[in-house]
Coordinates of C-alpha atoms in Angstrom, one line a residue:
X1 CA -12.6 22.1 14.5
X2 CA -15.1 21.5 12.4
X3 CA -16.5 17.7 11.4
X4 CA -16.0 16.9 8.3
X5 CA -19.3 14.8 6.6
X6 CA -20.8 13.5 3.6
X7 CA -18.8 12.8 0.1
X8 CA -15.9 14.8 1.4
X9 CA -15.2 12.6 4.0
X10 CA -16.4 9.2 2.4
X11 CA -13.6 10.2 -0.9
X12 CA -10.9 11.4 1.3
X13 CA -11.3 8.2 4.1
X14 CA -11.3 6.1 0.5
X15 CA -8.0 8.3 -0.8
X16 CA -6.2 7.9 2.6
X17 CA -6.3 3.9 1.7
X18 CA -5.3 4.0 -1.7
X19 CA -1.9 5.9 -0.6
X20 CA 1.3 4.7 -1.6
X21 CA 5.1 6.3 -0.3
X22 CA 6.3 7.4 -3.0
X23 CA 3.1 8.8 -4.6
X24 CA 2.1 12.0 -2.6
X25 CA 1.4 15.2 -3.4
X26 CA 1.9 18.7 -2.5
X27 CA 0.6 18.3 1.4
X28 CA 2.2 17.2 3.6
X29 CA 5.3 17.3 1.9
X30 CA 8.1 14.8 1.9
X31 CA 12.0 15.7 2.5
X32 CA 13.1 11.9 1.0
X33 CA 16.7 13.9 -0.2
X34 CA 17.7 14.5 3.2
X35 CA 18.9 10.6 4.2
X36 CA 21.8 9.9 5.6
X37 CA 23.7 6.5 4.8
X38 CA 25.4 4.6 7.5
X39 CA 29.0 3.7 6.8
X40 CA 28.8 0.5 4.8
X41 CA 30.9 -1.8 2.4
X42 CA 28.2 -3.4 0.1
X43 CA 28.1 -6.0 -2.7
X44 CA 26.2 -6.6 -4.8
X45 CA 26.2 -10.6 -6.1
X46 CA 23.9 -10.3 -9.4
X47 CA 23.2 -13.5 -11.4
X48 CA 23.8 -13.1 -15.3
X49 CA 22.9 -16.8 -16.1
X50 CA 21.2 -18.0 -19.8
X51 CA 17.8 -17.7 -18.1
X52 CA 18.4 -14.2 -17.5
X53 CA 17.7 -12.2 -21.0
X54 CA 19.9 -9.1 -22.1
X55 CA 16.7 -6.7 -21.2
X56 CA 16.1 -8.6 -18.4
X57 CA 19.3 -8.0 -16.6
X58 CA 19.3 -4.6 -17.9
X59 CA 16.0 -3.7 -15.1
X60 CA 18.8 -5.3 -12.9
X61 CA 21.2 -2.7 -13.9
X62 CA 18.5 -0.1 -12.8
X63 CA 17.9 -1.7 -9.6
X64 CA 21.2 -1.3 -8.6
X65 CA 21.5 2.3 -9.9
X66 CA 18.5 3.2 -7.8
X67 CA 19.9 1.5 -4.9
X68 CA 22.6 3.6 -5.1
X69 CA 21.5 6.6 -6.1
X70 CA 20.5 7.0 -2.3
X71 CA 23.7 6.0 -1.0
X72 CA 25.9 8.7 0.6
X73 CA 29.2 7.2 -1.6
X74 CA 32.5 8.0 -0.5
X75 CA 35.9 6.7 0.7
X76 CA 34.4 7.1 4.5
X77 CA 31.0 6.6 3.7
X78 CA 29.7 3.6 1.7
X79 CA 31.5 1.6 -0.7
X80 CA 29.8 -0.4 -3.3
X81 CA 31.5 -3.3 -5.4
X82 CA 30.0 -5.7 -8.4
X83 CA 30.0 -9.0 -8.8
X84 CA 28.8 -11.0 -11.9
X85 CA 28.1 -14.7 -11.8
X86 CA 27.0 -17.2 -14.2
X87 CA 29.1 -20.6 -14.4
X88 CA 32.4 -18.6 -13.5
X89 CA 32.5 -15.6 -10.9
X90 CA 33.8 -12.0 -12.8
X91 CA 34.3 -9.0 -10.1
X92 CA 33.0 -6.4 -12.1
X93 CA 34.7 -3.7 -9.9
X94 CA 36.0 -4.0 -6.4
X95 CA 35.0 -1.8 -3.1
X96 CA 38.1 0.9 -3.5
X97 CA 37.5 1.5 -7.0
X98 CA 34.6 4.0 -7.5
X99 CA 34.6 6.9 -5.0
X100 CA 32.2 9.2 -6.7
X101 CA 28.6 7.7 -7.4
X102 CA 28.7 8.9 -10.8
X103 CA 31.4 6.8 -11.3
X104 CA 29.5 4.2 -9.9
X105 CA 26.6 4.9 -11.6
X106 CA 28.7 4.9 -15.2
X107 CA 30.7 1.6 -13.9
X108 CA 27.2 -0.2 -13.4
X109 CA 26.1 0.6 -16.7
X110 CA 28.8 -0.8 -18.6
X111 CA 28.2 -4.2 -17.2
X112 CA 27.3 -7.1 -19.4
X113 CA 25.6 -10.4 -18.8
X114 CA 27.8 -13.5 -18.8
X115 CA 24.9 -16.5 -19.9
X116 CA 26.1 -19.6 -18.7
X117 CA 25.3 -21.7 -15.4
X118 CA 24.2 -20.8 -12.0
X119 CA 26.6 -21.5 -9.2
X120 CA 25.3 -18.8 -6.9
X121 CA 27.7 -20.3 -4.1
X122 CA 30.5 -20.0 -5.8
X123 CA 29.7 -16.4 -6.4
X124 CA 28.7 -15.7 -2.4
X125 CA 32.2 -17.7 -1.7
X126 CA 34.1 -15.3 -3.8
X127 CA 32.3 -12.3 -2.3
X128 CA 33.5 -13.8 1.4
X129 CA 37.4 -14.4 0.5
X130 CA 38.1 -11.7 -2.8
X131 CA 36.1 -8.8 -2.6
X132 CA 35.6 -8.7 1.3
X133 CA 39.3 -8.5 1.3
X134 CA 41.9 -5.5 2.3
X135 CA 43.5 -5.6 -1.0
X136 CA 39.9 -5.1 -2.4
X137 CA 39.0 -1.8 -0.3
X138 CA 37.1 -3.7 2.3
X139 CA 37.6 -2.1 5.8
X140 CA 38.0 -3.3 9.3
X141 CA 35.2 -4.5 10.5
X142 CA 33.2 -2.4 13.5
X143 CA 29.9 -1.7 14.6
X144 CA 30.7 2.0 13.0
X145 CA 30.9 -0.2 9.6
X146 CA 28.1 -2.4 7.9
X147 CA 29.1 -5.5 5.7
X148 CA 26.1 -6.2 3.4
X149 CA 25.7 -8.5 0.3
X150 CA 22.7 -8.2 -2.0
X151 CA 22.2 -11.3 -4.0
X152 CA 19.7 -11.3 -6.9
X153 CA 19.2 -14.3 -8.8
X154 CA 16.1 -16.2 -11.0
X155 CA 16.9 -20.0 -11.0
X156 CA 18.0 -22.9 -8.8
X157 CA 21.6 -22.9 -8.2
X158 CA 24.0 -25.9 -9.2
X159 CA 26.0 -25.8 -6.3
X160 CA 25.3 -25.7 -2.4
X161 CA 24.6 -22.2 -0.7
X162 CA 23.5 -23.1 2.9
X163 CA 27.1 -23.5 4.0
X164 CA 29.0 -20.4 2.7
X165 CA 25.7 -18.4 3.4
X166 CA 26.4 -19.6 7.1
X167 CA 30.2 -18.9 6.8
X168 CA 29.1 -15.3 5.8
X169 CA 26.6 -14.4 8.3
X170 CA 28.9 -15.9 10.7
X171 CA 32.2 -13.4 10.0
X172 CA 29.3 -10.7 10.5
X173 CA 28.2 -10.1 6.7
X174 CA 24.3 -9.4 6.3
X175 CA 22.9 -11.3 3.1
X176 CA 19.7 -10.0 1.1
X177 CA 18.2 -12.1 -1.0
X178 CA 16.5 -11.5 -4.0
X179 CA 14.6 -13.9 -6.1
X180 CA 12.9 -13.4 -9.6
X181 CA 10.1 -15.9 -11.5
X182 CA 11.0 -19.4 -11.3
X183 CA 13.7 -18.8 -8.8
X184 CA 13.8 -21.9 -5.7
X185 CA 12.7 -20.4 -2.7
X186 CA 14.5 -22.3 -0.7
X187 CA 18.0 -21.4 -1.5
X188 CA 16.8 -17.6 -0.6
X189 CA 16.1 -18.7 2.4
X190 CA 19.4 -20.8 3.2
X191 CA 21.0 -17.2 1.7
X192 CA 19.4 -14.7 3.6
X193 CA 20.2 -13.7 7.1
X194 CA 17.4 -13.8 10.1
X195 CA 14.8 -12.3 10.5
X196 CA 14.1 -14.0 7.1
X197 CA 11.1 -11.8 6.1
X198 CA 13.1 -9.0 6.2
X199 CA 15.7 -10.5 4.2
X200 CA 13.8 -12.7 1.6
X201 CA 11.8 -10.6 -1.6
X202 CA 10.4 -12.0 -4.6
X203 CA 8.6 -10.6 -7.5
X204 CA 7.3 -12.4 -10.3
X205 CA 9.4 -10.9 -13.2
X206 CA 12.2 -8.3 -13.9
X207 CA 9.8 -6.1 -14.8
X208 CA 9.1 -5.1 -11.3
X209 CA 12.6 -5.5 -9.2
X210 CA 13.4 -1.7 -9.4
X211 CA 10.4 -1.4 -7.1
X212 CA 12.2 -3.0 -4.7
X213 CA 15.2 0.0 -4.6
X214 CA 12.6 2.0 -2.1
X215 CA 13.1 -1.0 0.6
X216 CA 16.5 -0.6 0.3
X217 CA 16.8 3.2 0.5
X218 CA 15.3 2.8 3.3
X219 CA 16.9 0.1 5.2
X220 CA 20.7 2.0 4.6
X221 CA 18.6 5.3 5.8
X222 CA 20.2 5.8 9.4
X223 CA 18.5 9.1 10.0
X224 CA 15.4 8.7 11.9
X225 CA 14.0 11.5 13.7
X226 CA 14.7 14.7 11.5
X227 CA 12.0 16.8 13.6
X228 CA 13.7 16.4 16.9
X229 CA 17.1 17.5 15.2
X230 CA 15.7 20.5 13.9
X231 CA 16.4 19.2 10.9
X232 CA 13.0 20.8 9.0
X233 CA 11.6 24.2 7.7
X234 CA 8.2 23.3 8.4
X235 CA 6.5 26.4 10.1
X236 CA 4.2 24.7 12.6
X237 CA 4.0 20.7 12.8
X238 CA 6.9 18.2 11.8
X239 CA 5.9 14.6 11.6
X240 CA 9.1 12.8 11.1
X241 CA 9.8 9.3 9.1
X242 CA 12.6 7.4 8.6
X243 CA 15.5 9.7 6.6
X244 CA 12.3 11.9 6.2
X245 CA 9.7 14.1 7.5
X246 CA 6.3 15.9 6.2
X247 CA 4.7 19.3 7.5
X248 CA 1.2 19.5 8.7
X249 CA -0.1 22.3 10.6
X250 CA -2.3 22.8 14.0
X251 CA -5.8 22.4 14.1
X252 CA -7.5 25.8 12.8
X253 CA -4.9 26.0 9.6
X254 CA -4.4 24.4 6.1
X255 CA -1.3 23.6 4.6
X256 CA 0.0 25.7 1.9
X257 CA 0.8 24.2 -1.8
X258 CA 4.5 25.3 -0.6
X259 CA 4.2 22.4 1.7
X260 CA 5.8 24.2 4.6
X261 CA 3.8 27.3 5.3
X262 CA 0.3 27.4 7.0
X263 CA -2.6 29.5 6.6
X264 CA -5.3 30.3 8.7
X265 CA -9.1 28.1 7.7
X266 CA -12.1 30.5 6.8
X267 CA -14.2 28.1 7.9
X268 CA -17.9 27.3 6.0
X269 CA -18.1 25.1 3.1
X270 CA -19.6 22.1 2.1
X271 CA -19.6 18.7 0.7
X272 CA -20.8 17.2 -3.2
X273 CA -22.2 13.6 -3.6
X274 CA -19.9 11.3 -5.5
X275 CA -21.0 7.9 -7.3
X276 CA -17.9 5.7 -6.9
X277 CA -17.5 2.2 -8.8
X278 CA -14.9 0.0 -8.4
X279 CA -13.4 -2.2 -11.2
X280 CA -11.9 -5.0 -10.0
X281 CA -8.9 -7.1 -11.8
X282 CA -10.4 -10.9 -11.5
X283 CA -8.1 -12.8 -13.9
X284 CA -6.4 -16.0 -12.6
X285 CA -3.0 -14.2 -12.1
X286 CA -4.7 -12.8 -8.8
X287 CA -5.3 -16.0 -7.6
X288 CA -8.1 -17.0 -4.8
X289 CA -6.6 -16.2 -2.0
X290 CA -5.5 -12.4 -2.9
X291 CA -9.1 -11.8 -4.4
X292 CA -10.4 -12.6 -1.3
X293 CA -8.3 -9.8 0.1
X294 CA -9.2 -7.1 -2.5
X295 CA -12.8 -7.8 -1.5
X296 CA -12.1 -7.2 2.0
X297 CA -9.9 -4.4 1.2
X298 CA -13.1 -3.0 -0.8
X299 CA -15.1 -3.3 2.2
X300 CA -13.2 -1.9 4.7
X301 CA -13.0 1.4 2.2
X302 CA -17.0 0.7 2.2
X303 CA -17.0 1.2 6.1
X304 CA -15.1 4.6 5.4
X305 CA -18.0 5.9 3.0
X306 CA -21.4 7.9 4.1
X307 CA -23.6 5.6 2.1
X308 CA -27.3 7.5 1.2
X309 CA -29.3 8.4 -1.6
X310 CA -28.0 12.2 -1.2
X311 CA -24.2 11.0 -0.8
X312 CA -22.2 8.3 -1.5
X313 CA -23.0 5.5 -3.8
X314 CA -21.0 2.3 -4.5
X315 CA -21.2 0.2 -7.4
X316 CA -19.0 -2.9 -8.3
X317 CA -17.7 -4.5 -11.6
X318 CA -15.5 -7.3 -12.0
X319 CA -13.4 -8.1 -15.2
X320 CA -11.2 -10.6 -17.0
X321 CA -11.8 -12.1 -20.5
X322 CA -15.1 -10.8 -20.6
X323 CA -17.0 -7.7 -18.1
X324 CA -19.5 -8.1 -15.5
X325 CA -21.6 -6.4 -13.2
X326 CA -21.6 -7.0 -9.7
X327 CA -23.8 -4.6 -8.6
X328 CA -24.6 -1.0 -10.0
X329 CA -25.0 2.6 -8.3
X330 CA -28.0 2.8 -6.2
X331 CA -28.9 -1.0 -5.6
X332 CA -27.9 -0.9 -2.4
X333 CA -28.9 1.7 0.5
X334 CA -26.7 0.8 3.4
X335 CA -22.9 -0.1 4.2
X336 CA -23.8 -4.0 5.3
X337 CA -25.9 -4.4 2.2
X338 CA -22.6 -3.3 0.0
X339 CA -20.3 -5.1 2.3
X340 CA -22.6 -8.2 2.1
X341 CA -22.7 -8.1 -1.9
X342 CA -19.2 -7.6 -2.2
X343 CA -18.7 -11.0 -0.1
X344 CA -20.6 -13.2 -2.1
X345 CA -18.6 -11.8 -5.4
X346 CA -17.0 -15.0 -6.9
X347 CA -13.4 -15.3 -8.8
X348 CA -13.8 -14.7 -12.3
X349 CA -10.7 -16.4 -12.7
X350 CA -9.4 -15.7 -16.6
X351 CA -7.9 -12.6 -18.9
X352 CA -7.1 -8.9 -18.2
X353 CA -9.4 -6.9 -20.2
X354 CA -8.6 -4.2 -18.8
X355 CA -9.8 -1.6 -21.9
X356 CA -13.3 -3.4 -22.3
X357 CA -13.6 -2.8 -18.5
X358 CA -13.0 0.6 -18.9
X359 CA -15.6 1.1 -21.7
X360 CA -18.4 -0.8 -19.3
X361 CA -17.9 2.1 -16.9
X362 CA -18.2 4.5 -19.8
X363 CA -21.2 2.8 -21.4
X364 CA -23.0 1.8 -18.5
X365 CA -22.1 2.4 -14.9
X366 CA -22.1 6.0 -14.3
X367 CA -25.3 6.2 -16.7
X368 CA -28.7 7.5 -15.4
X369 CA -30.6 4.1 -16.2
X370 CA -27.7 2.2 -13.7
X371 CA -28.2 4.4 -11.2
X372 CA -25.6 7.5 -11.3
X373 CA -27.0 11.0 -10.5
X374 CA -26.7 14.3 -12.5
X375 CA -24.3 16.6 -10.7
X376 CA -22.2 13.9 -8.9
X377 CA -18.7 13.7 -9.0
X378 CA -17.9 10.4 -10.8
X379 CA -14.9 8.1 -9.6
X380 CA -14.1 5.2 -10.8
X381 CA -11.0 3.1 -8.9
X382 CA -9.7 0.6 -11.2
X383 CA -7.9 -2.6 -9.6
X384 CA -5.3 -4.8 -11.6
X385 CA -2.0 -6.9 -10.9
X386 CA -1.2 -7.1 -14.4
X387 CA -0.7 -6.2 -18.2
X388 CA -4.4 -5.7 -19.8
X389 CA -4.6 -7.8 -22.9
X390 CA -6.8 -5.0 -25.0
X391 CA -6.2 -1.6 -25.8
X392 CA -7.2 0.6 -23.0
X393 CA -5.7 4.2 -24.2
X394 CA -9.4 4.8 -26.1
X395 CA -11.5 4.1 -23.3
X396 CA -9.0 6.0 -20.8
X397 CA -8.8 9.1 -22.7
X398 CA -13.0 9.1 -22.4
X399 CA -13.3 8.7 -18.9
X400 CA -11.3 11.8 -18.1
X401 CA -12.7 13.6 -21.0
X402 CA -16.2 13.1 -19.4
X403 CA -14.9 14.4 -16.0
X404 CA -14.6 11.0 -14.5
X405 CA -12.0 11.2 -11.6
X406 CA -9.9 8.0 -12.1
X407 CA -7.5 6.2 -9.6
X408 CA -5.0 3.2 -11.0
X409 CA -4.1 0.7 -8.1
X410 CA -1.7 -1.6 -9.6
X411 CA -0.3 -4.7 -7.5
X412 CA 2.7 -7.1 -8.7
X413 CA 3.2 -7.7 -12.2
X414 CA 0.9 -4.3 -13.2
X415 CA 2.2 -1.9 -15.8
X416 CA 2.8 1.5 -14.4
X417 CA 2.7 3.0 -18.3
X418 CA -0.9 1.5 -18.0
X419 CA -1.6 2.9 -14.7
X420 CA -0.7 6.0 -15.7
X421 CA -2.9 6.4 -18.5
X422 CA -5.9 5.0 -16.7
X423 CA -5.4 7.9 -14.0
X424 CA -6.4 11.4 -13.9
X425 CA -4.5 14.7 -14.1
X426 CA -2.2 15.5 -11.8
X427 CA -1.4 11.5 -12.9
X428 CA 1.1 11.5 -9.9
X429 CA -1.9 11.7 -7.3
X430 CA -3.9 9.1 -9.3
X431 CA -2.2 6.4 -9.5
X432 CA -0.8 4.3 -7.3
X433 CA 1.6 1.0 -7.0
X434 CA 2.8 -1.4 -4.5
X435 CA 4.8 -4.5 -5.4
X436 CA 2.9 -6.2 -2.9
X437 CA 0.5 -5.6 -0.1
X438 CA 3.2 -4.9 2.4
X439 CA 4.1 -1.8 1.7
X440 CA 0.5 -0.6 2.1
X441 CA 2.0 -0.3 5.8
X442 CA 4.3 2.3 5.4
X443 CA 1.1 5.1 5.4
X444 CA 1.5 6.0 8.2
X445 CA 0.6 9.7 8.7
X446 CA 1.2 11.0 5.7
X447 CA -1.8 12.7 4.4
X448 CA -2.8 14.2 1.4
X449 CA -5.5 17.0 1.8
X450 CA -4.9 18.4 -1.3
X451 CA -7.0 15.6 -3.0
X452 CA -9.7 16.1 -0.5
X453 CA -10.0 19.5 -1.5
X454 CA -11.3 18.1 -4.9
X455 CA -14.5 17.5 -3.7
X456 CA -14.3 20.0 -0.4
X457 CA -14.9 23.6 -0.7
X458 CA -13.0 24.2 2.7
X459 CA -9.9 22.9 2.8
X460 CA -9.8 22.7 5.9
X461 CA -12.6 20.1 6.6
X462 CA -10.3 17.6 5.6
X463 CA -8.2 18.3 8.9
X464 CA -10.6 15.7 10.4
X465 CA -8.6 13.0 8.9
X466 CA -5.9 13.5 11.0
X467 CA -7.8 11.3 13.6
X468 CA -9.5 9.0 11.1
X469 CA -6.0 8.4 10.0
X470 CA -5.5 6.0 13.3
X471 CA -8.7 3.8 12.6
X472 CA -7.9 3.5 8.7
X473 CA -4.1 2.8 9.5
X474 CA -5.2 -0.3 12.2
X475 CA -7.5 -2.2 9.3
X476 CA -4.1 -1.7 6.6
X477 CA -2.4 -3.5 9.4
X478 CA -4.7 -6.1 9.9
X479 CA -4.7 -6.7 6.1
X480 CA -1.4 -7.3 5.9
X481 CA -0.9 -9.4 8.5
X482 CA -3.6 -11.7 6.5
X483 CA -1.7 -11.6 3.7
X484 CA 1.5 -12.5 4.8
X485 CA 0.1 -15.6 6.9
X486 CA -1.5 -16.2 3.5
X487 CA 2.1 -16.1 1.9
X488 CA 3.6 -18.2 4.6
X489 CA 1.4 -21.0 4.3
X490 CA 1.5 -21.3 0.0
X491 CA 5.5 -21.3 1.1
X492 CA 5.3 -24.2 2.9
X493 CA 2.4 -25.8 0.7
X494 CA 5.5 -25.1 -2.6
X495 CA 8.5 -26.3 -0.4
X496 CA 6.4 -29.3 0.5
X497 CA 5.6 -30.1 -3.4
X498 CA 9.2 -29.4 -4.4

């Protein structure tokens, strides 16, 4: 097999990074529709208190309906009941009520928010005794049968949780918790069941809980090996994920746009230089210790990159209120010069100006005088965790219009309307999302050469990745691990203030 070198390698090491489930492309392909749901009586306990607004709990509403909408529903399959909690508890609908999930789907939408207190214990107390009841549908427990509750709530309760959280987990129920904003972090963890990280999520605003449906898809997924069942149509290679699997094909063929079929590689070929600047989000919503983790997240897609005069060149801007220049194209000749520069960058620490930062890389960076070369491809990777407070559809609009390839990473509290106008046609392979840096993770093998044919003549040069993959895939995992030690620590720094 041929080695793949150059640009082509240094962009498709550098795309292989930015991938997020969810988000690929035409090869390899995903099967995501053929999950299967283990049998399972769930509840959903869903505050509706004052602090939650009417559109607020409506992105509840569609966090549920995703959830569900990857449930196999049924009398002997998964049952799903409602309950609504403010200062009183209201059963929306119980477990033997809805045996369609259309019906479901319709019964969640004519919910309505109740706006009083929070007693979330009250609410987990009913879901023990009432709805986790024969006369309410719920089934015999036995280890063919899952009992789940998923709580979701934004503010400190006014009654005690710890004990009927225990009384739950201990009659064999499994508690999620689910906390938005200003929520106490402390009563999700008397809530949820052990291990806690995998039963504790937060996001900063409602704005962003239906990213959490894919978790949850996932964990009632009970399929897990759909290549060794047979369970594929892929015509040479089945790599197989949970409830999932993608096709790939052996070394000497490229994957068809089909996503199943392979063809045969006609070999030759060659690789383009590409002038890549990054522009990175630095407004004090990031917060020290995450920008210290985009930086290294920069530099370990810097250690991917074939970094010459004839290749690839990296350039760096960082924005908030105002724009500035870390470095441009061409100051630096080698990987620990970058990687060095990018180190000493310090927290800007303000806005989101996320349009004027888009019209510095228009204006300046990929001009001659900073540095970028006639004839290579442009790409500009734009970083942000929230809502730009300028107008950036101008500025967006002129990048692609100039032939500027553009990729949206948005982390958090990011708006995906946003990242999608920031990214370039076919927008679904540009832009990417993750509600934290967890999910980066989830990679795993999936590959998407199609993008690395942008800048590859042969297709098939980008086979190579296969075994980069392994390398790329260990420094994901080591960033992660960094930031949830980084997470654990400001939890214990907040319980100890509270």
């Amino acid at each position: 097999m041929r080695v793949i070198s150059g640009a082509g390698l240094a962009l498709c090491g550098l795309l292989l990074l930015l991938q997020v489930p969810g988000t690929l492309g035409l090869a390899p392909q995903s099967r995501g529709n053929l999950c299967r749901t283990r049998p399972t009586d769930l509840v959903f306990v869903v505050d509706s208190s004052r602090s939650v607004r009417p559109v607020e709990f409506e992105k509840v509403k569609v966090f549920l309906s995703q959830v569900i909408e990857s449930l196999d529903v049924g009398p002997n399959a998964t049952r799903v009941g409602v309950v609504n909690y403010a200062s009183s508890v209201k059963q929306e609908f119980p477990l033997w009520a809805h045996n369609s999930k259309a019906d479901l789907l319709q019964a969640v939408r004519r919910i309505q928010p109740l706006s009083t207190g929070t007693m979330t214990g009250l609410a987990i107390q009913f879901a023990i005794t009432k709805v986790f009841s024969d006369a309410e549908g719920s089934r015999v427990r036995s280890p063919d049968i899952s009992k789940v509750v998923i709580v979701v709530t934004d503010g400190r309760p006014q009654d005690s949780v710890r004990e009927v959280s225990a009384q739950a987990q201990a009659s064999g129920i499994e508690l999620f918790a689910i906390g938005v904003g200003r929520v106490d972090k402390a009563t999700l963890q008397q809530i949820a069941s052990e291990p806690q990280d995998e039963h504790v999520d937060y996001v900063e605003s409602y704005n962003v809980i239906e990213k959490l449906s894919k978790k949850f898809q996932e964990a009632f997924c009970v399929v897990s090996d759909l290549c060794a069942t047979g369970d594929h149509d892929c015509e040479q290679v089945c790599i197989s994920s949970p409830g999932s699997y993608t096709c790939t094909c052996r070394e000497g063929f490229t994957l068809n746009s089909d996503g199943k079929t392979c063809s045969a590689c006609n070999g030759g070929g060659g690789s383009s230089a590409i002038d890549l600047v990054f522009l990175i989000d630095g407004s004090k919503s990031v917060r020290p210790e995450n920008f210290e983790l985009v930086k290294k997240f920069i530099n370990q897609i810097v250690d991917t990159l074939d970094v010459s005069d004839k290749l690839a060149q990296v350039g760096l801007v960082q924005y908030s209120s105002s724009v500035r220049q870390e470095f441009p194209l061409g100051r630096f000749h080698t990987k620990k010069d970058i990687k060095a520069a990018v180190r000493n960058m310090s927290y800007m620490e303000k806005g989101t100006m996320t349009g004027a930062a888009l019209k510095y890389l228009i204006d300046n960076s990929f001009t001659l005088s900073s540095g970028a070369r006639p004839g290579a491809q442009k790409v500009g990777i734009v970083f942000t965790d929230g809502r730009s407070q300028d107008y950036i559809n101008d500025a967006a609009k002129k990048a692609k219009d100039l032939g500027f390839k553009m990729f949206a990473v948005g982390v958090g509290n990011a708006v995906e309307d946003e990242l999608r106008e920031i990214a370039s046609e076919p927008v679904a392979e540009h832009y990417f999302y993750t509600a934290d840096f967890k999910t980066i993770n989830q990679i795993r093998k999936k590959l998407q050469n199609k993008i690395c044919v942008a800048t590859e003549e042969d297709p098939c040069a980008c086979e190579s990745i296969v075994k980069f993959q392994a390398a790329v895939e260990g420094l994901l995992q080591a960033l992660t691990r960094k930031l949830e030690a980084v997470s654990k620590r400001l939890a214990i720094l907040e319980n100890r203030i509270i």
